[in-house]
PDB file of C-alpha atoms in Angstrom:
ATOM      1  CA  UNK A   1     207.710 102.040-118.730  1.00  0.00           C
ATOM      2  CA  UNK A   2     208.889  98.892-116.788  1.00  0.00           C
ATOM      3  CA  UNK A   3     212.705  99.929-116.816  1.00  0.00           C
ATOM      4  CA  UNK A   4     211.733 103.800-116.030  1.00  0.00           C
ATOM      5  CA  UNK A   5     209.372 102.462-112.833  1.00  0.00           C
ATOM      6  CA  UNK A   6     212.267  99.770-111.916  1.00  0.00           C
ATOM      7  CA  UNK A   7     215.088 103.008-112.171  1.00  0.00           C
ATOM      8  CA  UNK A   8     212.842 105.323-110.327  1.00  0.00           C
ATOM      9  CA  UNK A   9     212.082 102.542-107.243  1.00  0.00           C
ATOM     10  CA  UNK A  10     215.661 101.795-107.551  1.00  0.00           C
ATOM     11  CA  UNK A  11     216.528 105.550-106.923  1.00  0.00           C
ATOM     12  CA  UNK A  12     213.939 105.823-103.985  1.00  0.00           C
ATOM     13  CA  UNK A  13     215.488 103.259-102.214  1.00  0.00           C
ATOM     14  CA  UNK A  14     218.892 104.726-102.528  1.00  0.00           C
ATOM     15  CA  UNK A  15     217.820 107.448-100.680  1.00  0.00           C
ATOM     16  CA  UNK A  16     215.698 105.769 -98.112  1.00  0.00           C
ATOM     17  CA  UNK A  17     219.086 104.058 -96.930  1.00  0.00           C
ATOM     18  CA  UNK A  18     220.246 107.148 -95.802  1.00  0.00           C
ATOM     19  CA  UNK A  19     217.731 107.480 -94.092  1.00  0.00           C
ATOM     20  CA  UNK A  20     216.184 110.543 -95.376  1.00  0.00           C
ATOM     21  CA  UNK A  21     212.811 112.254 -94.209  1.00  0.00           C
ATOM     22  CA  UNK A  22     209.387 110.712 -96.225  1.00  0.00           C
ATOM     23  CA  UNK A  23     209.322 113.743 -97.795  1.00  0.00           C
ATOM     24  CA  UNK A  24     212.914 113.909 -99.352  1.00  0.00           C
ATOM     25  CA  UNK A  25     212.898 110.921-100.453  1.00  0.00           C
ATOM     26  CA  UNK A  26     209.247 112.254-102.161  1.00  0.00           C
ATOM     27  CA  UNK A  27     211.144 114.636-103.167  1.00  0.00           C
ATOM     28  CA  UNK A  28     213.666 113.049-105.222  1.00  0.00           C
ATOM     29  CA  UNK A  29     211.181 110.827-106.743  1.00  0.00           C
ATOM     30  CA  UNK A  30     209.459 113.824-107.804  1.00  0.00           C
ATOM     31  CA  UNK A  31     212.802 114.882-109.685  1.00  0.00           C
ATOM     32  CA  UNK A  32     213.663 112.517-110.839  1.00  0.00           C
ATOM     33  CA  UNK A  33     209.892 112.103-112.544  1.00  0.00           C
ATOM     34  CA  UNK A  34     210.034 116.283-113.635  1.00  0.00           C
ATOM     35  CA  UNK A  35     209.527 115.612-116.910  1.00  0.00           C
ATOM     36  CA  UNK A  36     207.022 112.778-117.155  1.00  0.00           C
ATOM     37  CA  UNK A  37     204.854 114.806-114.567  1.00  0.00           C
ATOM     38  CA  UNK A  38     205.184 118.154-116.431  1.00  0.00           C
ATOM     39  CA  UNK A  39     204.094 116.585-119.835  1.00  0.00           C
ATOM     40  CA  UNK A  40     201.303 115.019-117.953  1.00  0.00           C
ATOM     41  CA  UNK A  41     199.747 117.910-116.158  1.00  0.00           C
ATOM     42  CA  UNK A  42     196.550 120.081-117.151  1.00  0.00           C
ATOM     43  CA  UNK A  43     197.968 123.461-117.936  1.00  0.00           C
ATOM     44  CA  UNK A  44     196.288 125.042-114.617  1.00  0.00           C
ATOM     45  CA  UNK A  45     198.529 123.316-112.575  1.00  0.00           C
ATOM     46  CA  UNK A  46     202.631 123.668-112.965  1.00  0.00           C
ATOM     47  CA  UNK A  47     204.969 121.087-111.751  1.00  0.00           C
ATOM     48  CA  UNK A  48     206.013 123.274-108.389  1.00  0.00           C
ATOM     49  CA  UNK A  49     202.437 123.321-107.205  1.00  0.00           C
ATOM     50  CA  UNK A  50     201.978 119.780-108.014  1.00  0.00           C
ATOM     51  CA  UNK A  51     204.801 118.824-105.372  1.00  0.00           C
ATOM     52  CA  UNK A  52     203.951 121.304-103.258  1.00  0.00           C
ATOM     53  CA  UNK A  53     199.929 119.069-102.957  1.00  0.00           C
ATOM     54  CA  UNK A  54     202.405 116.286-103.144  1.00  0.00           C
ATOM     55  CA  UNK A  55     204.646 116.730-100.071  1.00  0.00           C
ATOM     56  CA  UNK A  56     202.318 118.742 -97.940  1.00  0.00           C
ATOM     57  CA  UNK A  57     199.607 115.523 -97.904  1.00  0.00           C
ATOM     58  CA  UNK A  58     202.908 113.093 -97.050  1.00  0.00           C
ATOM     59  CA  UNK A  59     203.973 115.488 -94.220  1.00  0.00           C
ATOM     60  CA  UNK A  60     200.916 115.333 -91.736  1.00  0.00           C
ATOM     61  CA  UNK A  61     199.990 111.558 -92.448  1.00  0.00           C
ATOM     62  CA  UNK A  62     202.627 109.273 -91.109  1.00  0.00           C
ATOM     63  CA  UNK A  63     201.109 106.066 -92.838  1.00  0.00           C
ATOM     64  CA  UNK A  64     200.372 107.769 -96.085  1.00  0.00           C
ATOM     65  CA  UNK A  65     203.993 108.686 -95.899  1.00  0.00           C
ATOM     66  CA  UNK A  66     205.110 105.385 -95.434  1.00  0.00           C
ATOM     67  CA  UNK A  67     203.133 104.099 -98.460  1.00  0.00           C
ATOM     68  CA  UNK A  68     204.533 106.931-100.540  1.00  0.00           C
ATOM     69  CA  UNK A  69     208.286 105.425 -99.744  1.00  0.00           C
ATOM     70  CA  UNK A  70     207.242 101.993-100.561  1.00  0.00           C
ATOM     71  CA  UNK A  71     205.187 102.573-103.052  1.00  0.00           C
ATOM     72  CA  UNK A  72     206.252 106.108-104.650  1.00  0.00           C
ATOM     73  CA  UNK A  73     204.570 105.400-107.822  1.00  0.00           C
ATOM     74  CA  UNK A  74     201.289 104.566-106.998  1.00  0.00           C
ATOM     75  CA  UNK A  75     201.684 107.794-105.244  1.00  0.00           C
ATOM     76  CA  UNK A  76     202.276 110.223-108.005  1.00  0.00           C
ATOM     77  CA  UNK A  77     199.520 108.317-109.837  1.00  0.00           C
ATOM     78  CA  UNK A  78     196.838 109.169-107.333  1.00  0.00           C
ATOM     79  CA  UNK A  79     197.980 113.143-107.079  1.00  0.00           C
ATOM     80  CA  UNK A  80     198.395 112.971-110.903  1.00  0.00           C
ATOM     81  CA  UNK A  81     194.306 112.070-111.330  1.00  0.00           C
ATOM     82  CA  UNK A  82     193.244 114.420-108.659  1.00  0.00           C
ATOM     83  CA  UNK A  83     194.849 117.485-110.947  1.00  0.00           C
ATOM     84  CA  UNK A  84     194.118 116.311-114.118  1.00  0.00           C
ATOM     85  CA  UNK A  85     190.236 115.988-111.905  1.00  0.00           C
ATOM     86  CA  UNK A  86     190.945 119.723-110.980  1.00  0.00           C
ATOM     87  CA  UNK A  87     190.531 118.708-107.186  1.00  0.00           C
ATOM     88  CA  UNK A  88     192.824 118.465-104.609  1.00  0.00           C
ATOM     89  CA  UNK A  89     194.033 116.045-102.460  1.00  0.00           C
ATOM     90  CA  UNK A  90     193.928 115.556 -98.734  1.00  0.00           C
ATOM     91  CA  UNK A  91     192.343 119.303 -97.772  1.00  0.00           C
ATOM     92  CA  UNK A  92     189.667 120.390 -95.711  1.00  0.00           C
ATOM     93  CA  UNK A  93     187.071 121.013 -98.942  1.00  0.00           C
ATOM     94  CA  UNK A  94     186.786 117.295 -98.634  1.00  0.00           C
ATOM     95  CA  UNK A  95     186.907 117.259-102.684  1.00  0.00           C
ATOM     96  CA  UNK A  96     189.363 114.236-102.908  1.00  0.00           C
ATOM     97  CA  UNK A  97     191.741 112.239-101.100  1.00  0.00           C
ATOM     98  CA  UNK A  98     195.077 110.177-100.906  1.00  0.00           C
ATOM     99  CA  UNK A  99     194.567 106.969 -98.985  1.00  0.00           C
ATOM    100  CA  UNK A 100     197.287 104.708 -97.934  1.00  0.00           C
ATOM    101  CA  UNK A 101     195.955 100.804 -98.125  1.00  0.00           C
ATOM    102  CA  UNK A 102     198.294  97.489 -97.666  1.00  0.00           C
ATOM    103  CA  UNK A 103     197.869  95.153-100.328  1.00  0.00           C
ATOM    104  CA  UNK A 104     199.471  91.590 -99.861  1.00  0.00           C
ATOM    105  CA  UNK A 105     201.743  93.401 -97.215  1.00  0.00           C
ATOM    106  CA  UNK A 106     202.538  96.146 -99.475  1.00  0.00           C
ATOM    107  CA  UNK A 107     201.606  99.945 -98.497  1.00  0.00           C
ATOM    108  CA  UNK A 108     200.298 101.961-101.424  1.00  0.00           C
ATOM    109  CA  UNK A 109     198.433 105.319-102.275  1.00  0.00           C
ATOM    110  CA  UNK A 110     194.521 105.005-103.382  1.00  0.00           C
ATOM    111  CA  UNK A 111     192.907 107.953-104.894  1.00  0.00           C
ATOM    112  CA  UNK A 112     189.510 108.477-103.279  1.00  0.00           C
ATOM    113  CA  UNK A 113     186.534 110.968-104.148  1.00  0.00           C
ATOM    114  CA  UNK A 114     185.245 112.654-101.301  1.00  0.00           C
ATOM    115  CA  UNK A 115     181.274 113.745-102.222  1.00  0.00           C
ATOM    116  CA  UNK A 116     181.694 117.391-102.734  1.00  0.00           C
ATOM    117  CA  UNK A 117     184.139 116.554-105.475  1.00  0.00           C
ATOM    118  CA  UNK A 118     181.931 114.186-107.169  1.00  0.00           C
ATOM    119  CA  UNK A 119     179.044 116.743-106.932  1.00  0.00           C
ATOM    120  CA  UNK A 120     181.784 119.177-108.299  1.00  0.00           C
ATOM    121  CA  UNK A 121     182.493 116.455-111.203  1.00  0.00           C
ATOM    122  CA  UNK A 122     178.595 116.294-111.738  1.00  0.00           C
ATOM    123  CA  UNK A 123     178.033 119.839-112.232  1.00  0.00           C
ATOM    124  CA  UNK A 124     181.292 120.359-114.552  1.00  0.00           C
ATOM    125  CA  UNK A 125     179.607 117.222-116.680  1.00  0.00           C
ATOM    126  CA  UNK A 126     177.003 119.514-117.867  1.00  0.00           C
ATOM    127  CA  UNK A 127     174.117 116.792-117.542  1.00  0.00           C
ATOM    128  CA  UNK A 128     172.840 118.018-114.028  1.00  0.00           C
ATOM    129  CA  UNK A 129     171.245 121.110-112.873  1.00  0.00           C
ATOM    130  CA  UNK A 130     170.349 119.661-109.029  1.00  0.00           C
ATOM    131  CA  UNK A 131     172.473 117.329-107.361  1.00  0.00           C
ATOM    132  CA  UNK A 132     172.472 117.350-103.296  1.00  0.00           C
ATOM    133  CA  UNK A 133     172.780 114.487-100.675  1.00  0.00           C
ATOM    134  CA  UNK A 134     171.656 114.906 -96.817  1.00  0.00           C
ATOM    135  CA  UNK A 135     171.368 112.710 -93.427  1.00  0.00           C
ATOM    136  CA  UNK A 136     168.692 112.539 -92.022  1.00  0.00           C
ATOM    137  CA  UNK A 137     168.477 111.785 -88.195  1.00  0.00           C
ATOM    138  CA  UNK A 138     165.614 110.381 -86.003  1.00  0.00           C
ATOM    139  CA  UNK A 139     163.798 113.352 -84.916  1.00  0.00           C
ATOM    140  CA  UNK A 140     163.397 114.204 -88.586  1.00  0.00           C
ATOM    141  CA  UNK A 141     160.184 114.123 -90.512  1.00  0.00           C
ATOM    142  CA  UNK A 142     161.473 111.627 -93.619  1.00  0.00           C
ATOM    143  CA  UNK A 143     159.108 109.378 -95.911  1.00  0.00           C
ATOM    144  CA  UNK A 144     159.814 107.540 -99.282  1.00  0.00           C
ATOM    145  CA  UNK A 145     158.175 105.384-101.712  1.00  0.00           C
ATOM    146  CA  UNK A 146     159.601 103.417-104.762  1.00  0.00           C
ATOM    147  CA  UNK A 147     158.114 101.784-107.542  1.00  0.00           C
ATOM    148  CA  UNK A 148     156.390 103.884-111.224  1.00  0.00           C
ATOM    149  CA  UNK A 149     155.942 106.863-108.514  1.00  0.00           C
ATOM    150  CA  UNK A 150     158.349 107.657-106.335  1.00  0.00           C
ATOM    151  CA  UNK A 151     158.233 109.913-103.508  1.00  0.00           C
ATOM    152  CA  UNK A 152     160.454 111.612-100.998  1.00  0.00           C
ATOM    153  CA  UNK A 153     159.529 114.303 -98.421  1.00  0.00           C
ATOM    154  CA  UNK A 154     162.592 115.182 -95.711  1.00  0.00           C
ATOM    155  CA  UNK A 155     161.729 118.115 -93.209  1.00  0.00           C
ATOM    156  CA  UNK A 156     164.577 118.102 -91.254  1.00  0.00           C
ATOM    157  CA  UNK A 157     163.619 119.213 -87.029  1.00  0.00           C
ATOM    158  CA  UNK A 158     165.247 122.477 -86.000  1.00  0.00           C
ATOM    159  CA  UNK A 159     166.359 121.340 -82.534  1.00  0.00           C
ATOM    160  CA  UNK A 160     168.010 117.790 -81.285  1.00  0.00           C
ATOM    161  CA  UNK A 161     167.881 115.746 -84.768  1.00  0.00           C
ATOM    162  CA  UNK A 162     168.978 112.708 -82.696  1.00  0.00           C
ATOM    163  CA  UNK A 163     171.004 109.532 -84.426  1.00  0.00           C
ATOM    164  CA  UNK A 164     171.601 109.510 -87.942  1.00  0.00           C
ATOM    165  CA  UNK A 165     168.841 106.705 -89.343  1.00  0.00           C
ATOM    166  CA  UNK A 166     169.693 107.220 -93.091  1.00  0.00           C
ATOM    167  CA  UNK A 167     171.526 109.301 -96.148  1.00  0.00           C
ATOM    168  CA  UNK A 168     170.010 109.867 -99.684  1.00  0.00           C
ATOM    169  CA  UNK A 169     170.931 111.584-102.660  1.00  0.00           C
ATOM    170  CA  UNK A 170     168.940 113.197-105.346  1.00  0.00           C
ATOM    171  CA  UNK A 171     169.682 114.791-109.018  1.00  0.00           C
ATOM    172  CA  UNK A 172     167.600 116.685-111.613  1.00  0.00           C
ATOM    173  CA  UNK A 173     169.176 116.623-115.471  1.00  0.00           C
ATOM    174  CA  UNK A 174     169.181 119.334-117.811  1.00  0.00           C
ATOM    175  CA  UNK A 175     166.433 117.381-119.444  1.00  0.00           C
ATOM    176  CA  UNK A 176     164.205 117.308-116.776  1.00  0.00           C
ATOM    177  CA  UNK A 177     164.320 113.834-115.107  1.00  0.00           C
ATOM    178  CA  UNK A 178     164.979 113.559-111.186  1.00  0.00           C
ATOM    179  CA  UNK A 179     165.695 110.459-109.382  1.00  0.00           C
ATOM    180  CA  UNK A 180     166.954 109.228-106.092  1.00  0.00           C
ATOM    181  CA  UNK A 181     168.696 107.071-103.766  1.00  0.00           C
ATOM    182  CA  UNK A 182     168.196 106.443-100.046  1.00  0.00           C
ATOM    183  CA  UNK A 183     170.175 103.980 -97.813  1.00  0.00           C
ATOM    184  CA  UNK A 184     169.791 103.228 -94.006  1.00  0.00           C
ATOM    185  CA  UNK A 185     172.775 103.822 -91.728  1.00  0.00           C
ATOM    186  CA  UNK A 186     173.190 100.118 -91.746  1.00  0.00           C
ATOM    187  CA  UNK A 187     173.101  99.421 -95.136  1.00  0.00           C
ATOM    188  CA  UNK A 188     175.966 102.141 -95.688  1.00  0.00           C
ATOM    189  CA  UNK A 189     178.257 100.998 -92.991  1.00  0.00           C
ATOM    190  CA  UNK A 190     177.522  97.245 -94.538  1.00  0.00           C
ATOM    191  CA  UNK A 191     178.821  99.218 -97.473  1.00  0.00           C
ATOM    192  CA  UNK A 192     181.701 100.670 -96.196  1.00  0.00           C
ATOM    193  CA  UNK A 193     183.024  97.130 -94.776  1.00  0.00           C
ATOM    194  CA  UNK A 194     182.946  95.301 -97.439  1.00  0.00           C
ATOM    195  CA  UNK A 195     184.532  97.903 -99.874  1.00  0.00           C
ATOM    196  CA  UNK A 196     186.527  99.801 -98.137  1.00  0.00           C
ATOM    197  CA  UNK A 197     189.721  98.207 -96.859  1.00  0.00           C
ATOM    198  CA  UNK A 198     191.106 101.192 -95.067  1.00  0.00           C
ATOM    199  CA  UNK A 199     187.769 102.637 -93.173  1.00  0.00           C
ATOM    200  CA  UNK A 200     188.695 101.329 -89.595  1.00  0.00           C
ATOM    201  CA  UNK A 201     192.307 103.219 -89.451  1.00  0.00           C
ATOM    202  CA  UNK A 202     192.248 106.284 -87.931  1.00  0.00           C
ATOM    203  CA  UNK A 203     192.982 108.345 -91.131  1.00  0.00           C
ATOM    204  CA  UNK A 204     190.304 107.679 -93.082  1.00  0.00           C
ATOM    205  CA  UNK A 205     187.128 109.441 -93.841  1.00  0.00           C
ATOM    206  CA  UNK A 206     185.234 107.303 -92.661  1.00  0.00           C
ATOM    207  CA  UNK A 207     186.494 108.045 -89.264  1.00  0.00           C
ATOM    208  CA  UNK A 208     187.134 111.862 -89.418  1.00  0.00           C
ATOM    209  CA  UNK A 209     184.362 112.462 -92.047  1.00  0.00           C
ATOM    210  CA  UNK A 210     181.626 109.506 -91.315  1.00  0.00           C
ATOM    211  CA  UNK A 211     178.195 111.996 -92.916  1.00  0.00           C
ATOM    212  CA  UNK A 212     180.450 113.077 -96.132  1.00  0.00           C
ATOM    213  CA  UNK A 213     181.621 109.603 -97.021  1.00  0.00           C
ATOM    214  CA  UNK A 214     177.676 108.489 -96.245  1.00  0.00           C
ATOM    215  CA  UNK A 215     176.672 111.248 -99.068  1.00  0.00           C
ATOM    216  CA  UNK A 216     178.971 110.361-101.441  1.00  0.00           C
ATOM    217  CA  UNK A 217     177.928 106.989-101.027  1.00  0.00           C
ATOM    218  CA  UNK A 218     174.273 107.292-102.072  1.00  0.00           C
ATOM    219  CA  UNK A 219     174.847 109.993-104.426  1.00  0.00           C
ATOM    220  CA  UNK A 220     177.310 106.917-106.282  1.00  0.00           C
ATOM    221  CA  UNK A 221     174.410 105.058-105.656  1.00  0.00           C
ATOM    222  CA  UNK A 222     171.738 107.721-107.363  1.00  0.00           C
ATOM    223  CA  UNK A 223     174.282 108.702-110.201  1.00  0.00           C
ATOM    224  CA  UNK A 224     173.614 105.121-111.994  1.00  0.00           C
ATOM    225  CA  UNK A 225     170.071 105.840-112.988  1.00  0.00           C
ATOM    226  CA  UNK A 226     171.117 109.798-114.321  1.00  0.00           C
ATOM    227  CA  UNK A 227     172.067 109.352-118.117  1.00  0.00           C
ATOM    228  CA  UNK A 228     175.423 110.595-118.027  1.00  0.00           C
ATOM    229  CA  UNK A 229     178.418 111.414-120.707  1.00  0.00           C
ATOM    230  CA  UNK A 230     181.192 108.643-121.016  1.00  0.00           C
ATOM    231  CA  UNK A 231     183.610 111.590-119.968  1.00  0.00           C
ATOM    232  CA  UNK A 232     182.087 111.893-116.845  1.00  0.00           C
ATOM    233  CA  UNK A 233     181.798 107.923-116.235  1.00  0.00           C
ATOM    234  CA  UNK A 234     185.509 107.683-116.653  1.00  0.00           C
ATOM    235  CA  UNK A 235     186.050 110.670-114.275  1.00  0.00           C
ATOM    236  CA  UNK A 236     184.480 108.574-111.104  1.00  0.00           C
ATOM    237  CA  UNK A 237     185.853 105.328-112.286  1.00  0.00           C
ATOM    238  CA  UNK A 238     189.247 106.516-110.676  1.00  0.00           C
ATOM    239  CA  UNK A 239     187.148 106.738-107.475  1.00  0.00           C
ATOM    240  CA  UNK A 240     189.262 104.297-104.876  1.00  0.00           C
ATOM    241  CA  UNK A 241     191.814 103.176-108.063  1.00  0.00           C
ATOM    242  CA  UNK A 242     195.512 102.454-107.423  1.00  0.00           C
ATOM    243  CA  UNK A 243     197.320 103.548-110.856  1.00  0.00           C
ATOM    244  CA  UNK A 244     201.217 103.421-110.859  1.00  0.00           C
ATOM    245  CA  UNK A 245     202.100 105.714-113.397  1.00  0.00           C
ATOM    246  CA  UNK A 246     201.341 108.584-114.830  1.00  0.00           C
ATOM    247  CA  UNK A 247     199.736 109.347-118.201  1.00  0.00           C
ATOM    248  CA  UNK A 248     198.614 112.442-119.944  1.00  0.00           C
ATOM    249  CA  UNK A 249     195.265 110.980-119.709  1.00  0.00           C
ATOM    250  CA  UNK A 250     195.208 109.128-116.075  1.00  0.00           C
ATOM    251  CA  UNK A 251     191.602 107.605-117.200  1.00  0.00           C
ATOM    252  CA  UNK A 252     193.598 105.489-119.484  1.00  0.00           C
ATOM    253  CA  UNK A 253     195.732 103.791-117.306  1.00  0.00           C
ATOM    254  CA  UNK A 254     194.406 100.438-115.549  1.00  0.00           C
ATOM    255  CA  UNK A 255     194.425 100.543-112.139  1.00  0.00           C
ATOM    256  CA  UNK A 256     196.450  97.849-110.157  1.00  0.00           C
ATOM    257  CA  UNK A 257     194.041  94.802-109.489  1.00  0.00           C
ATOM    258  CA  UNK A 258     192.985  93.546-106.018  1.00  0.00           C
ATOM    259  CA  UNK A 259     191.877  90.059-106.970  1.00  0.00           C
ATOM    260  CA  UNK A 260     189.733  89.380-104.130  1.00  0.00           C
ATOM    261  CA  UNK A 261     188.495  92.779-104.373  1.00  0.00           C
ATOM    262  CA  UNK A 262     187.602  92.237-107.747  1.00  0.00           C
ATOM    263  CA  UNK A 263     185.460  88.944-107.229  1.00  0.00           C
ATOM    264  CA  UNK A 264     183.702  90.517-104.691  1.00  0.00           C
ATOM    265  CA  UNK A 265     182.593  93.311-106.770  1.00  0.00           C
ATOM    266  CA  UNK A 266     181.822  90.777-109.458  1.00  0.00           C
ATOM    267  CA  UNK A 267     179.651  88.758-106.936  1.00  0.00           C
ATOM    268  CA  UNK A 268     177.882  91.731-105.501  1.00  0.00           C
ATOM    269  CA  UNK A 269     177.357  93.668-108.998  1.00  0.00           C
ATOM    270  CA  UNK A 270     178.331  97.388-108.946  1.00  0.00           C
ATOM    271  CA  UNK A 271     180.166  98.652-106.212  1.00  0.00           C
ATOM    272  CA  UNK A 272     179.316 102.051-105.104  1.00  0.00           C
TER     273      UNK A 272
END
C-alpha cells in the first residue's frame, strides 16, 4: 500500500508542475487509481459517476481543491465512504460532505455527515421507526424534564419564532423505547469549537448550514442511548474521519490520527 500511495503522490505532483487545473490533476489521480476504486465500489455506483461526485465537489470549492492536490488520497478516501454510505458528497440534500482541514500545515479532505444523512443511516439500520431533530427559537412554547420520567413538549409559534435558544433530537425503536437529547445554542456552538477545526472558514456548514449541523449534533448526542446494530455504529464512526486509502470496506480502514484531537476527545469522553 505504502509504495502504491508513494507512486500515486509521486504522479500527482508530476502533473501539478505543469501546472494543471485542480481538477486534472484529480483527474489523473483518479486514473491512475481505476482499478483500486472500481474493486472498491458498491455495485450502485460505477467508476464514471464516482469521478464525476469527485471532480464536480473540487470544482466549486477552491480550498477543498487545494487539499485534494496535496492530499489526493485522503481525498478519494472520503468520496470512497460517502458511496459505499450511499450518500453523496457536497450537494444541496445536505446528506454528507467533503471538508478540507490543515493538519500540521498539511491540507486534507475530512468526510463529514450532514444530519439528514445520519437520519437516512438511522432509518436504513432498521432499529428506528421515529427519528427527527428541530430548533426551537424564543417565541416558542418548549419545556423538558430529565431524570426516571422524562418529558418534552415543543409547540413551535406560527409567526416571528425569534433567536434560536436550543436544538434537540428524539428517536422511537422498533421495540418501543423513545429517548431524547436537548442542547442550548451555547452548549452546541461550545461544541462546535472545540471539535470542529474547520467551522470558522467560510465553507463549512457551520457557516452556510448553522440549524442542520445543530440537528445533527443532538441527534449524535440522542443516538448513544438508542440500542443500535454494530453495522450501524461503524457507519457514523466515519463521521469527521480522514482515511487515505481506499478499501472495499472503508469502515475498516483507520482514520489518520490528530493527536491533540485525540486527547481532547479522551479528556472530554465521547465526542459528538
Amino acid at each position: 500500500m505504502e509504495n502504491t500511495l508513494t507512486k500515486t503522490v509521486a504522479q500527482t505532483k508530476a502533473v501539478a508542475t505543469k501546472k494543471a487545473k485542480p481538477t486534472e490533476t484529480v483527474n489523473a489521480i483518479l486514473t491512475a487509481k481505476a482499478a483500486e476504486i472500481k474493486k472498491a465500489l458498491p455495485a450502485v455506483m460505477t467508476p464514471e459517476r464516482f469521478s464525476r461526485i469527485t471532480l464536480s465537489a473540487i470544482s466549486v470549492n477552491p480550498t477543498l481543491a487545494t487539499a485534494a492536490v496535496t492530499s489526493p488520497m485522503t481525498l478519494l478516501g472520503a468520496v470512497m465512504t460517502a458511496a459505499q454510505l450511499g450518500l453523496e458528497p457536497n450537494t444541496p440534500l445536505g446528506h454528507c460532505y467533503l471538508i478540507p482541514r490543515k493538519r500540521k500545515d498539511v491540507w486534507e479532505v475530512q468526510f463529514q455527515l450532514g444530519y439528514k444523512g445520519l437520519i437516512d443511516l438511522a432509518y436504513r439500520s432498521g432499529e428506528v421507526t421515529i427519528i427527527q431533530a428541530h430548533c426551537v427559537y424564543a417565541n416558542d412554547i418548549f419545556e423538558y424534564e430529565l431524570g426516571l420520567d422524562p418529558k418534552l413538549r415543543h409547540v413551535p409559534t406560527t409567526g416571528d419564532r425569534g433567536e434560536m435558544t436550543h436544538a434537540y433530537a428524539v428517536f422511537k425503536t422498533k421495540g418501543g423505547a423513545t429517548g431524547f437529547a436537548c442542547m442550548t445554542k451555547r452548549e452546541i456552538d461550545a461544541h462546535r469549537d472545540k471539535y470542529s477545526d474547520a467551522a470558522k472558514r467560510g465553507f463549512s456548514p457551520w457557516q452556510t448550514q448553522y440549524e442542520e449541523m445543530a440537528k445533527k449534533t443532538v441527534l449524535k448526542a440522542a443516538l448513544k442511548y438508542a440500542p443500535l446494530k454494530s453495522d450501524f455504529v461503524r457507519q457514523i464512526a466515519s463521521d469527521e474521519a480522514v482515511k487515505a486509502e481506499v478499501n472495499a470496506d472503508m469502515s475498516e480502514v483507520q482514520p489518520i490520527i490528530d493527536v491533540e484531537a485525540t486527547e481532547a476527545a479522551e479528556n472530554a469522553g465521547d465526542a459528538v
